[in-house]
Short mmCIF file of C-alpha atoms in Angstrom, two decimals:
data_model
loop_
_atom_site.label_atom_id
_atom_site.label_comp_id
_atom_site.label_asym_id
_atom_site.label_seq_id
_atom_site.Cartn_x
_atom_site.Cartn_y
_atom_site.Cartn_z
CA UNK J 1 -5.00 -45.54 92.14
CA UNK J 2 -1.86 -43.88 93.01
CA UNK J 3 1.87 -45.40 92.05
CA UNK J 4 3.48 -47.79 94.39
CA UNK J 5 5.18 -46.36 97.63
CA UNK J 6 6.71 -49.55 98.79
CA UNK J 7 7.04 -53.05 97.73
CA UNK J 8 3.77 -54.94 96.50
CA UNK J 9 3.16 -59.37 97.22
CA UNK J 10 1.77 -59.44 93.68
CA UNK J 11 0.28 -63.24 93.00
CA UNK J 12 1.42 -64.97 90.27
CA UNK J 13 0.80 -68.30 88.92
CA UNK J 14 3.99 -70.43 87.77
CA UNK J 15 2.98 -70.95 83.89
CA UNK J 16 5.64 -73.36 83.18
CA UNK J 17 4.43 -76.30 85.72
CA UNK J 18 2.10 -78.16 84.68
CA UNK J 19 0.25 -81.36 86.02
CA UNK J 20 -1.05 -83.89 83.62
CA UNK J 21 -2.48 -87.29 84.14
CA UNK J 22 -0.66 -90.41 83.48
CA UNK J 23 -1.29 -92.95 80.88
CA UNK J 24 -1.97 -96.83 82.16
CA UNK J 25 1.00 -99.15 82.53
CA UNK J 26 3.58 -95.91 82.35
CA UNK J 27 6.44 -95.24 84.31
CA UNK J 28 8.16 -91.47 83.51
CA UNK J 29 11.20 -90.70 85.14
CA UNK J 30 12.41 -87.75 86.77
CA UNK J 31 14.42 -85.66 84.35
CA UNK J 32 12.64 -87.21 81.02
CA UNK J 33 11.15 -85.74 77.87
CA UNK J 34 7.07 -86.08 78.30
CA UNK J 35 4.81 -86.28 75.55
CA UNK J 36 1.06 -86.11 75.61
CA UNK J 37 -0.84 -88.67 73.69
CA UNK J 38 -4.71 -89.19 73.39
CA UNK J 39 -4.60 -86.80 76.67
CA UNK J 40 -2.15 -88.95 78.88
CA UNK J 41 1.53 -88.23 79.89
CA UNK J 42 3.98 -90.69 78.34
CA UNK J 43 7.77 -91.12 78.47
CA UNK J 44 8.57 -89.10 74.52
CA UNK J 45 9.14 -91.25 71.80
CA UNK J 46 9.67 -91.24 67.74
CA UNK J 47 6.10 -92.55 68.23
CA UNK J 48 2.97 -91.01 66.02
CA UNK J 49 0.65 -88.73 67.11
CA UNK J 50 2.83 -87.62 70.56
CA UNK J 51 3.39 -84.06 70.87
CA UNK J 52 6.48 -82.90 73.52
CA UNK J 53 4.99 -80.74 76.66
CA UNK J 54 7.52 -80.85 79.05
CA UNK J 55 10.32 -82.18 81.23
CA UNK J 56 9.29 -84.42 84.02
CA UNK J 57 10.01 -83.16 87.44
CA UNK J 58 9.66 -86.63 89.32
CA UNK J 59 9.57 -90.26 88.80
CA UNK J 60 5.69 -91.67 88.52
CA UNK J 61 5.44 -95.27 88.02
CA UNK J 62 2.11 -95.72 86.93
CA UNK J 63 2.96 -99.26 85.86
CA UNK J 64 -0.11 -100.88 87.90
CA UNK J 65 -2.57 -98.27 87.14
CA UNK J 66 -5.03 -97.10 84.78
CA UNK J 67 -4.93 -94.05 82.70
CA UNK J 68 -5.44 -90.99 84.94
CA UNK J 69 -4.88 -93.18 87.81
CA UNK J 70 -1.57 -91.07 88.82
CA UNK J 71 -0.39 -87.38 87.56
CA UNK J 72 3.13 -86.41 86.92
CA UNK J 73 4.22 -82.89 87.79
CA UNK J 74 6.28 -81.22 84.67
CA UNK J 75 8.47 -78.08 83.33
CA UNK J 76 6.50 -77.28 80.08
CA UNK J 77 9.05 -74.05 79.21
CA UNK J 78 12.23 -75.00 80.17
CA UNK J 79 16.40 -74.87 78.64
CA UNK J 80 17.84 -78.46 79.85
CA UNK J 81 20.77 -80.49 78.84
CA UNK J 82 19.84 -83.32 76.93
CA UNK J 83 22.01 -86.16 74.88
CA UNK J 84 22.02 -85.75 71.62
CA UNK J 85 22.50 -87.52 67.75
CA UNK J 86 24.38 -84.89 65.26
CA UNK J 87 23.58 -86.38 61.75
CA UNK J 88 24.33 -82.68 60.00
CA UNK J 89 23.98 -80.08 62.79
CA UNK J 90 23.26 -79.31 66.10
CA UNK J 91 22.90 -75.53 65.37
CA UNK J 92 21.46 -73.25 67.91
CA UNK J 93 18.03 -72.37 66.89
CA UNK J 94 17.20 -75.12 65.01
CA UNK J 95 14.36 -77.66 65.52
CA UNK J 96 15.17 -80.88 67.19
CA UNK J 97 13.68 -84.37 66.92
CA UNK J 98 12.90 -86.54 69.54
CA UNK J 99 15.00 -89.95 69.61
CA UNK J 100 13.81 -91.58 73.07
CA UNK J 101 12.17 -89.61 76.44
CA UNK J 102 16.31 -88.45 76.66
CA UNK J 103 18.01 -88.16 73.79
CA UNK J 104 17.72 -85.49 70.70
CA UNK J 105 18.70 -85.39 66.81
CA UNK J 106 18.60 -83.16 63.83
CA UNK J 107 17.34 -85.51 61.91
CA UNK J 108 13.16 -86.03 61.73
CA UNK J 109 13.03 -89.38 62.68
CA UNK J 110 9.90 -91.21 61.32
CA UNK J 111 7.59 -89.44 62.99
CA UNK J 112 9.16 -85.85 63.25
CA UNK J 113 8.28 -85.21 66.68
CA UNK J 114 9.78 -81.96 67.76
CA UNK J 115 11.51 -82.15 71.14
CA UNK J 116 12.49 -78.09 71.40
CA UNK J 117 14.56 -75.84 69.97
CA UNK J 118 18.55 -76.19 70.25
CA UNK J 119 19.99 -73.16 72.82
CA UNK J 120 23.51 -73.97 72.45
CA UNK J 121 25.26 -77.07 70.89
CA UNK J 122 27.60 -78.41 73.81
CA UNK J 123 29.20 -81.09 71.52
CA UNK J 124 27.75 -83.64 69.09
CA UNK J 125 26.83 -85.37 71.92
CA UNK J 126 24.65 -83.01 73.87
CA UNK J 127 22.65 -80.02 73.52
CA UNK J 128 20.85 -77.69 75.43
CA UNK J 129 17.57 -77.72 74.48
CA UNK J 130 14.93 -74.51 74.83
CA UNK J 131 11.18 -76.43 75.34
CA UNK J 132 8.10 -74.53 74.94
CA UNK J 133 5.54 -76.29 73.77
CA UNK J 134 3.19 -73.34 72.46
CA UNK J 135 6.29 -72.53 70.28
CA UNK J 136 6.49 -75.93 68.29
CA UNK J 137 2.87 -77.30 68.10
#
């Protein structure tokens, strides 16, 4: 093959959306933390067992439904400006905990779910946060 002479449409595939199927009587919305638990999307939580995967793109309300019923579309590597809970430090590069599906801490929590990685401390109050989920699990 010889070397490119003009400009090439080379497909891609976007590796940091992701689709994932809701969990029964869930609502996500748009802009939360998502965690994955027994295979189902669910708004993140201090809660055992949930592991971080994304952002959520949209609002799904999959309050009526059953699990798989509805998908939600999310960012799975992403920087994005959450709220945050300083207990020591917020220092860039450091592993942070999740508090609720939109808030962050230093500290472990009970359950030490990891929410990302901190990018830059904004103040003690927010953060932004580097997620990538095949960095922290």
């Amino acid at each position: 093959m010889a070397a490119l002479t003009a400009d090439r449409a080379t497909e891609t595939q976007e590796i940091s959306i992701n689709t994932l199927p809701m969990a029964a009587s869930t609502k996500i919305y748009a802009g939360a933390l998502v965690a994955i638990d027994a295979g189902y999307a669910k708004p993140a939580a201090d809660t055992a067992f949930f592991k971080v995967v994304g952002l959520a793109i949209e609002q799904v309300d999959n309050s009526g439904g059953a699990a798989g019923a509805l998908n939600i579309r999310i960012r799975t590597v992403v920087i994005a400006r959450f709220d945050a809970v300083e207990t020591v430090r917020l220092n860039p590069g450091s592993i942070l905990y999740v508090v609720d599906d939109h808030t962050v801490g230093d500290a472990t929590g009970t359950n030490s779910i990891k929410a990302g990685i901190c990018w830059q401390k904004i103040s003690t109050t927010e953060v932004w946060l580097y997620m990538d989920p095949a960095a922290l699990h």
